[in-house]
mmCIF file of C-alpha atoms in Angstrom:
data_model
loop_
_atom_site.group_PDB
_atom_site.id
_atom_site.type_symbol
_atom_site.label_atom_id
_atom_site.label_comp_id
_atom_site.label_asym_id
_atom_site.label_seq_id
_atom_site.Cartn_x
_atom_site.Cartn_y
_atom_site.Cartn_z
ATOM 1 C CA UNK U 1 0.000 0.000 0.000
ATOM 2 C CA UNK U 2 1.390 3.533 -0.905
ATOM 3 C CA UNK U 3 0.681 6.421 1.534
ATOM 4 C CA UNK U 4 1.462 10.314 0.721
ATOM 5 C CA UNK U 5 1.918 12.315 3.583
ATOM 6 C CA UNK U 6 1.709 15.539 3.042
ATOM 7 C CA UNK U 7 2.894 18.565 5.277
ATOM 8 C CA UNK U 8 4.950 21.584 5.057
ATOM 9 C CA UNK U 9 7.093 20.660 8.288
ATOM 10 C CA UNK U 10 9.565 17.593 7.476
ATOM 11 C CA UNK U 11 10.166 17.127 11.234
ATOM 12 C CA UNK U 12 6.855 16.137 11.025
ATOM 13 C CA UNK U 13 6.774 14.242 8.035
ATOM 14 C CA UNK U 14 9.273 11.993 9.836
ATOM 15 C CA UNK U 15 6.706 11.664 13.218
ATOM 16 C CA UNK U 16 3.706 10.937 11.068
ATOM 17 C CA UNK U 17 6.212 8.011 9.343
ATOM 18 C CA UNK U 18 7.751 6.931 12.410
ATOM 19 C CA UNK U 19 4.667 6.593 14.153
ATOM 20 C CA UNK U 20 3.235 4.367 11.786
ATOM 21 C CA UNK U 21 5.721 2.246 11.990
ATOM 22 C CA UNK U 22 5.618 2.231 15.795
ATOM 23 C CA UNK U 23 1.240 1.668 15.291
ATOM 24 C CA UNK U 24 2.449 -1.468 13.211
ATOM 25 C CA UNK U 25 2.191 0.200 9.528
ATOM 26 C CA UNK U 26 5.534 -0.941 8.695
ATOM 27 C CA UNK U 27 6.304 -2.054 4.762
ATOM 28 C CA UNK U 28 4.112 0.236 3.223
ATOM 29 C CA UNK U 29 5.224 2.925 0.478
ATOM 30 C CA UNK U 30 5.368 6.313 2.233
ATOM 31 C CA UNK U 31 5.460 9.138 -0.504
ATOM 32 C CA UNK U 32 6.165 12.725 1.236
ATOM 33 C CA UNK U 33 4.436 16.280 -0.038
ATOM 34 C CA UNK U 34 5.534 19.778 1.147
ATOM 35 C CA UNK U 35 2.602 21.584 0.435
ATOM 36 C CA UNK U 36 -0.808 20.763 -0.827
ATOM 37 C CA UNK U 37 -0.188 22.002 -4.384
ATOM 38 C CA UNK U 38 2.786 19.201 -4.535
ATOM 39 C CA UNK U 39 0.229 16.714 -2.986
ATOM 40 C CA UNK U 40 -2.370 17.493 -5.444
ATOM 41 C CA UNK U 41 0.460 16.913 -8.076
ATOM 42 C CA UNK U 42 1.785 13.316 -6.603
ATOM 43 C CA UNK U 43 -1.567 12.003 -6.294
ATOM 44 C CA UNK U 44 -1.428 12.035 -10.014
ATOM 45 C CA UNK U 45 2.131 10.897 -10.647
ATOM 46 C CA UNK U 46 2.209 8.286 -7.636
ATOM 47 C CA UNK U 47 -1.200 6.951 -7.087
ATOM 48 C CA UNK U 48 -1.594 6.702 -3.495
ATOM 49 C CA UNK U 49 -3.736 4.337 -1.508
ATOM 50 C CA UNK U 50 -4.175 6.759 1.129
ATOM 51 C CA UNK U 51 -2.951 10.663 1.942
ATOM 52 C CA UNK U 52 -2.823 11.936 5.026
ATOM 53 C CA UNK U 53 -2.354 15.904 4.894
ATOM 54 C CA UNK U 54 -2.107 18.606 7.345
ATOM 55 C CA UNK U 55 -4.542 21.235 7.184
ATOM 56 C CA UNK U 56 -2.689 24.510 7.467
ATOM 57 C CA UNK U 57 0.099 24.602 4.706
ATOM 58 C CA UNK U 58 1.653 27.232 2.218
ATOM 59 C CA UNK U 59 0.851 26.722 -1.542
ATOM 60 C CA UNK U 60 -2.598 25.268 -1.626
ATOM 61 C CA UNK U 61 -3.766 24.160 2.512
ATOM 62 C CA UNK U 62 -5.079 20.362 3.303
ATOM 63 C CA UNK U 63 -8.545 21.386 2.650
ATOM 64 C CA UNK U 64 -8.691 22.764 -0.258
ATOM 65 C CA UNK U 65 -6.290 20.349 -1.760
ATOM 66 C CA UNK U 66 -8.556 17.581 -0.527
ATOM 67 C CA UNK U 67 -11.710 19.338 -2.570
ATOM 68 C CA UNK U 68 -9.238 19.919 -5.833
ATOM 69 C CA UNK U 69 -9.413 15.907 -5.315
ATOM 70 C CA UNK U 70 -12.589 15.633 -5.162
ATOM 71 C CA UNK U 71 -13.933 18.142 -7.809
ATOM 72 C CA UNK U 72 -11.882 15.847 -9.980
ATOM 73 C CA UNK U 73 -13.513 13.160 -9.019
ATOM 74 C CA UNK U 74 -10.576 11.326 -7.061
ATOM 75 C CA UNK U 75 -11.786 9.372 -4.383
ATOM 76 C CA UNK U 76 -8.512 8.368 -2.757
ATOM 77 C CA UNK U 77 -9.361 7.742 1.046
ATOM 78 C CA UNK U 78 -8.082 10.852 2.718
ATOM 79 C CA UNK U 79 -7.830 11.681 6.245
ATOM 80 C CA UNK U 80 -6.391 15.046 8.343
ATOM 81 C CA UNK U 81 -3.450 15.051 10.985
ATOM 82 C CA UNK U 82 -3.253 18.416 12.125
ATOM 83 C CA UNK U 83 -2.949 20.852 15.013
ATOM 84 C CA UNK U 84 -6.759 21.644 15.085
ATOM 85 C CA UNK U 85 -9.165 19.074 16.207
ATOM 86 C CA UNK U 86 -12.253 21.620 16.814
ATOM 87 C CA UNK U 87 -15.634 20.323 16.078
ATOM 88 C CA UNK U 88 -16.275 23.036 13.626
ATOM 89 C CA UNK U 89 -12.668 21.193 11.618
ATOM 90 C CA UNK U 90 -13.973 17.670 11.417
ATOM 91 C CA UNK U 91 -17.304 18.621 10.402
ATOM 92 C CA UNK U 92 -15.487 20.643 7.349
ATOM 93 C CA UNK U 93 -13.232 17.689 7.048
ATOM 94 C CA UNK U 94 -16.422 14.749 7.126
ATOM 95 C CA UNK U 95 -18.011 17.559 4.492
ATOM 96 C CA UNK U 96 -15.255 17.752 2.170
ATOM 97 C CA UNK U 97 -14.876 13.988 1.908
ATOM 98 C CA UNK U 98 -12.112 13.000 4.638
ATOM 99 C CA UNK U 99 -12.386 9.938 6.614
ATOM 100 C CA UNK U 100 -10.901 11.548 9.583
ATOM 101 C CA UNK U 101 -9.207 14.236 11.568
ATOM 102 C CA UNK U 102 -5.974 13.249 13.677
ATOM 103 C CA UNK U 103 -5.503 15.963 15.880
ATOM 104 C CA UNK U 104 -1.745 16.664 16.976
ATOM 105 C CA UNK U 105 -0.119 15.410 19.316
ATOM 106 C CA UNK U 106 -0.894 11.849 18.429
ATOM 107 C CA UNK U 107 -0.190 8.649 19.966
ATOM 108 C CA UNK U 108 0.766 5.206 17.695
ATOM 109 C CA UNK U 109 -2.483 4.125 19.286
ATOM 110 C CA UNK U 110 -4.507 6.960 18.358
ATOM 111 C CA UNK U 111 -2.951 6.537 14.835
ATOM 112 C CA UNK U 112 -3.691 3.117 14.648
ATOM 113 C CA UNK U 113 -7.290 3.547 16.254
ATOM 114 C CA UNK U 114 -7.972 5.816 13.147
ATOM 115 C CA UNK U 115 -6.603 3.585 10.339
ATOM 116 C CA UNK U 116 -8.280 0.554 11.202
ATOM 117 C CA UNK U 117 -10.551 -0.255 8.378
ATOM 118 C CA UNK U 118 -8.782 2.068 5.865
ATOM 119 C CA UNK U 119 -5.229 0.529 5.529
ATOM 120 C CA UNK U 120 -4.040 -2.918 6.134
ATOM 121 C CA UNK Z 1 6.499 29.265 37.081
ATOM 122 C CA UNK Z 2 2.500 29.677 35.571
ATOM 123 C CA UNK Z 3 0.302 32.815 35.110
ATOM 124 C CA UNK Z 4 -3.102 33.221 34.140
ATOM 125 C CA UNK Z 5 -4.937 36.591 33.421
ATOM 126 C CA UNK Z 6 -8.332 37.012 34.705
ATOM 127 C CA UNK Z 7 -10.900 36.141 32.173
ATOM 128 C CA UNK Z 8 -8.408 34.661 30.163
ATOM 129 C CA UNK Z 9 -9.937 31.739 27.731
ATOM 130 C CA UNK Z 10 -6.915 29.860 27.891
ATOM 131 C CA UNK Z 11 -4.903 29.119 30.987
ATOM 132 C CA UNK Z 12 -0.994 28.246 32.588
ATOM 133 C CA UNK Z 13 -2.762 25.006 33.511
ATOM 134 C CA UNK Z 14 -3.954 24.348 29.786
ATOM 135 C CA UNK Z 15 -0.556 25.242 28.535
ATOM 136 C CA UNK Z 16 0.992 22.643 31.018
ATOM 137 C CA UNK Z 17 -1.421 19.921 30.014
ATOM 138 C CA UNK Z 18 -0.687 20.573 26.327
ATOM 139 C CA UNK Z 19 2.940 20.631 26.609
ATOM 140 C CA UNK Z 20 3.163 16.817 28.279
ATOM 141 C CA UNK Z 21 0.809 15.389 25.389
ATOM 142 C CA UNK Z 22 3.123 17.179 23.469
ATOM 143 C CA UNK Z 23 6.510 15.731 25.764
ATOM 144 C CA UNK Z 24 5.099 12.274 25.209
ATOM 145 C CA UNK Z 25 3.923 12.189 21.742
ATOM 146 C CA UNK Z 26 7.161 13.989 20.048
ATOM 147 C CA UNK Z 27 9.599 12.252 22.027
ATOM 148 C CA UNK Z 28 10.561 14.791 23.877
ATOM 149 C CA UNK Z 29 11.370 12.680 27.224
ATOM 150 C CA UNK Z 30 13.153 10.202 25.433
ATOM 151 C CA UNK Z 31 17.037 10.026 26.311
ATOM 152 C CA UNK Z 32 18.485 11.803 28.946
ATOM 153 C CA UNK Z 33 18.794 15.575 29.700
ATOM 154 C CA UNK Z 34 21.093 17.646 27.977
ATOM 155 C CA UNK Z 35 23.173 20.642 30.156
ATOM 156 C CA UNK Z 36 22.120 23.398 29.539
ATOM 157 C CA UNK Z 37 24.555 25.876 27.434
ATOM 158 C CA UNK Z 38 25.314 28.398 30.011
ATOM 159 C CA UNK Z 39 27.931 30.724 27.391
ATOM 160 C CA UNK Z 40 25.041 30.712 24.705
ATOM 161 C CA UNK Z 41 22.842 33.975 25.575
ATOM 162 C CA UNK Z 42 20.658 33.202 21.979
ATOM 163 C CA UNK Z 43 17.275 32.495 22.158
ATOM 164 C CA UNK Z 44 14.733 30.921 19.378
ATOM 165 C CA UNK Z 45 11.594 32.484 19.584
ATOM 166 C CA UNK Z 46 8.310 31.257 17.696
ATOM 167 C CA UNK Z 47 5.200 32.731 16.981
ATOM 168 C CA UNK Z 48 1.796 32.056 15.413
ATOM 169 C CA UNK Z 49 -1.126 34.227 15.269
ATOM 170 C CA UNK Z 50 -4.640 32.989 15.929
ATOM 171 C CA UNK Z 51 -7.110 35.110 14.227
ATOM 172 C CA UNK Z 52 -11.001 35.645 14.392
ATOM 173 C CA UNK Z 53 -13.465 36.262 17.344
ATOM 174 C CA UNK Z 54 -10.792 36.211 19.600
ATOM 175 C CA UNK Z 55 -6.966 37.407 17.891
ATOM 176 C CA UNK Z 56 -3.782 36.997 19.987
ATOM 177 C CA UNK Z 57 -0.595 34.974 19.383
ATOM 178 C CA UNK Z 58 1.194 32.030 21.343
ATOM 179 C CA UNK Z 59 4.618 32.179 21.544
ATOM 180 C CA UNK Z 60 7.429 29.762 22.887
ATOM 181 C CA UNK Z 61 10.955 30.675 23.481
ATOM 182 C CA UNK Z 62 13.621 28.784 24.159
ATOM 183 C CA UNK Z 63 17.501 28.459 24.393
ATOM 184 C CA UNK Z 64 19.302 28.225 21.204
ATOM 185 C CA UNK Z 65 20.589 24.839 22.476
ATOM 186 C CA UNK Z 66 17.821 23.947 23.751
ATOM 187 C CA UNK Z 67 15.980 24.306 20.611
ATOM 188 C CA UNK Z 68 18.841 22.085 19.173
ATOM 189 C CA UNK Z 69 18.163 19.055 21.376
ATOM 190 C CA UNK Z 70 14.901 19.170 20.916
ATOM 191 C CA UNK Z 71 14.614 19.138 16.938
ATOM 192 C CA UNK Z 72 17.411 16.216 17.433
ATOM 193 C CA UNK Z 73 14.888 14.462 20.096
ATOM 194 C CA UNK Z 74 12.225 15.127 17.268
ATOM 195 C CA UNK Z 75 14.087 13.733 14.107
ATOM 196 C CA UNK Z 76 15.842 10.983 15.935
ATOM 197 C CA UNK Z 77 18.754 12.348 14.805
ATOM 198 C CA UNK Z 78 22.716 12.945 16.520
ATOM 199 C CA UNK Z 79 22.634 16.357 14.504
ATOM 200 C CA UNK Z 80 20.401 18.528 13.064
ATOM 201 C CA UNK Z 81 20.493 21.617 10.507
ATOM 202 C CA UNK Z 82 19.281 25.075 11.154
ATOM 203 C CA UNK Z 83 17.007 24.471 8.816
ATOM 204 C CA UNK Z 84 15.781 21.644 11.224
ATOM 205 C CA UNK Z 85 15.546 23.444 14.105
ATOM 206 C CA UNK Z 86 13.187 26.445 12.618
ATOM 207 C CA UNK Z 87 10.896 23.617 11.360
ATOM 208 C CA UNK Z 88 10.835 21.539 14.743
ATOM 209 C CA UNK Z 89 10.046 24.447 16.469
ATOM 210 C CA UNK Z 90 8.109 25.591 14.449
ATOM 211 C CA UNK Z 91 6.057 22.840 14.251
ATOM 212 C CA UNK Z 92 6.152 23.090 18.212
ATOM 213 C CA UNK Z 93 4.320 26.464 18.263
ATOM 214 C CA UNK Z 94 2.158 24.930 15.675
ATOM 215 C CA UNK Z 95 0.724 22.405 17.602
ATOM 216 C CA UNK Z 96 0.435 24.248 20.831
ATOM 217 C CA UNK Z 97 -1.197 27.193 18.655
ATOM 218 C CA UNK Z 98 -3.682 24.441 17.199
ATOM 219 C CA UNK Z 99 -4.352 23.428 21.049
ATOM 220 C CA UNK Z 100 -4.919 26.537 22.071
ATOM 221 C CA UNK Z 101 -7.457 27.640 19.201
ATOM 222 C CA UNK Z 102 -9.630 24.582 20.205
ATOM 223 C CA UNK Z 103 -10.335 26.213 23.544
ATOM 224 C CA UNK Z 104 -11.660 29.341 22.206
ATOM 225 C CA UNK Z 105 -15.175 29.522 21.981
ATOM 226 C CA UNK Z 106 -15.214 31.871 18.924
ATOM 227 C CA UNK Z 107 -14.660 31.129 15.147
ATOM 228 C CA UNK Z 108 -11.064 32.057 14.261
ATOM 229 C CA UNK Z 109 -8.241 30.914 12.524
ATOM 230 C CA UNK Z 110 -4.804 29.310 13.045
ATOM 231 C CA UNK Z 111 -1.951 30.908 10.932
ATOM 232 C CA UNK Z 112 1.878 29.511 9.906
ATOM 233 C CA UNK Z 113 4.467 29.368 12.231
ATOM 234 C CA UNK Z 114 7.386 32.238 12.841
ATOM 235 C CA UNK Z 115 10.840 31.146 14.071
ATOM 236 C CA UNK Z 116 13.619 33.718 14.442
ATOM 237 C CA UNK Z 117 16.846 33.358 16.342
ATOM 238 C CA UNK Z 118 17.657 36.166 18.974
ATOM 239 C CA UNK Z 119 21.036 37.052 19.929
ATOM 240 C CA UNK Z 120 19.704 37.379 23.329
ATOM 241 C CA UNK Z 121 16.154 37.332 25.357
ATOM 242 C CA UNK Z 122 14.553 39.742 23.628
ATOM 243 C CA UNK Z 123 12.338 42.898 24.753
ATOM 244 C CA UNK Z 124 8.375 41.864 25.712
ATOM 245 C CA UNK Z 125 5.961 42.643 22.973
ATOM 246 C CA UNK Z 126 3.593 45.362 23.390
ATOM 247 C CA UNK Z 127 0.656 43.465 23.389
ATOM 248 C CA UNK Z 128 -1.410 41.824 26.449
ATOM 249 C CA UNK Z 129 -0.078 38.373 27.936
ATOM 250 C CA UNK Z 130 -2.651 36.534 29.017
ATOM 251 C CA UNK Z 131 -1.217 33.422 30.473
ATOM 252 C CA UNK Z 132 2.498 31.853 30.845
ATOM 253 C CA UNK Z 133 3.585 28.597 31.571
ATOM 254 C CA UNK Z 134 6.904 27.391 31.530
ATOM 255 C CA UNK Z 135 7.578 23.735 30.618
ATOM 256 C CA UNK Z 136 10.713 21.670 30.704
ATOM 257 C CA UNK Z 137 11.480 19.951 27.978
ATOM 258 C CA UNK Z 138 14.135 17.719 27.969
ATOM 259 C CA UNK Z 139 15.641 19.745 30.495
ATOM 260 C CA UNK Z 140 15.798 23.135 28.375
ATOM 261 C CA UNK Z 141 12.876 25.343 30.033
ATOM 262 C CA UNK Z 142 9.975 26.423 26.956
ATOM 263 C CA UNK Z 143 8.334 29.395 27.585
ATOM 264 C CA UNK Z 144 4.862 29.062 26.169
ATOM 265 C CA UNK Z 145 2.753 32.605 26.060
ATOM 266 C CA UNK Z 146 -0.460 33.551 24.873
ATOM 267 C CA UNK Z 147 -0.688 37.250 23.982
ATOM 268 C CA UNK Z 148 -4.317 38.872 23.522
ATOM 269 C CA UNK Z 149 -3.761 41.715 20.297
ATOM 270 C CA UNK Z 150 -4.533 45.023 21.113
ATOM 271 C CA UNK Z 151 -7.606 45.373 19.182
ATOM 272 C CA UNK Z 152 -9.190 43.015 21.068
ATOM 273 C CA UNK Z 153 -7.933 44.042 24.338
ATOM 274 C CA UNK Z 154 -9.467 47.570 24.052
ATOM 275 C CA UNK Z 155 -12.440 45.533 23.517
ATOM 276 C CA UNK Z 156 -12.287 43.764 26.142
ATOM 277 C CA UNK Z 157 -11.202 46.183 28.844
ATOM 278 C CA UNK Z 158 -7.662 46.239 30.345
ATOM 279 C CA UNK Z 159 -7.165 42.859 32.024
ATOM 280 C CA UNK Z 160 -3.483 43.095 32.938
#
């Protein structure tokens, strides 16, 4: 399975990866973004089983990168890790299409509590 | 040491409870503590601006070496680039800026991180701080503030 993180910070690039490894995602093809406009662009080139994106980024932010998907009709299974876990977030996240909202700081188990059914 | 305005919507105590999820989650304990760097008066100081109903800033400032070991505790890594250590603590403020715009009860907005390197502590802002905690991360104290903007503040009467 190929997963494409995408977020602007690459210190946290590396804690999304190594904390999938640590939930017991290990083996899978991680892809990495650095802004939602690159995102939107790897989804094409790399066709990814699953993104996980920040919401706040430079370029193009989570959300509106995950509705670029989605006017396009690209259904890849999409789901937010980010630093704001408000109600009024994962309602706009459920809306646009996500599967979920991660908020930040997150645990392996947390991680792994939201993956269940979506990756293997 | 923790302060908390009166009225404030955020407090010392939720700064403290943020700051161990964060401790835990990023790694931050991991390892043992590092001396602090008693020669080196620089300080990295990161901002991000929360926007909306309510409009202030959180800020955390730390050591210059500090900020090193904890973008190395972060990445895992023996040694880390400058570049590294803006993003880590960056990413740092981010989070606790995140936090922090979940309590508010108002719609508002989270902005991008700040990080700039200070030669020394630098001068207060003139804006309104609203509550202070200092954390200890591994073993470098984090100053973590949340400043009310002015506009709001005349608004709101003068809580200082």
């Amino acid at each position: 399975m190929k997963i494409l993180i995408a977020d602007d910070s690459r210190v946290m690039r590396q804690i999304v990866i190594r904390t999938l490894r640590q939930a017991g995602y290990d083996g899978h093809d991680l892809v990495e973004a650095g802004n939602g406009a690159e995102a939107l662009a790897m989804v094409g080139s790399e066709s990814p089983d699953l993104v996980l994106s920040d919401w706040n980024m430079p370029e193009m932010t989570g959300i509106e990168l995950l509705r670029a998907l989605r006017s396009a009709d690209h259904q890849v299974p999409f789901g937010f890790v980010t630093s704001e876990g408000t109600p009024e977030m994962r309602e706009l996240a459920s809306s646009a299409g996500a599967l979920f909202l991660l908020a930040k700081p997150f645990t392996p188990d947390a991680l792994r509590d939201h993956l269940e059914g979506v990756v293997a | 040491m923790s302060v908390t305005a009166p009225e404030s919507p955020v407090t010392a105590h939720d700064l403290e409870t943020f700051g161990e999820e964060v401790l835990t989650a990023f790694l931050l304990e991991q390892g043992a503590d590092e001396p602090l760097a008693q020669d080196d008066p620089r300080r990295v100081l990161a901002s991000i601006a929360v926007t909306g109903g309510w409009s202030g800033h959180v800020t955390l400032d730390v050591s210059r070496n500090g900020a090193d070991v904890l973008a190395r505790r972060m990445l895992l890594a023996d040694e880390v680039t400058e570049e590294d250590v803006v993003d880590a603590i960056g990413e740092l403020v981010n989070v606790l800026g995140g936090n922090v715009k979940g309590l508010l009860l108002e719609e508002s907005a989270l902005g991008l991180p700040q990080v700039v390197t200070l030669p020394e502590a630098g001068a207060r802002p003139d804006r309104v701080e609203v509550c202070h905690a200092e954390l200890l991360w591994a073993g470098h104290p984090v100053n973590v503030r949340v400043w009310l903007d002015e506009q709001d503040h005349a608004t709101a009467g003068d809580n200082s």
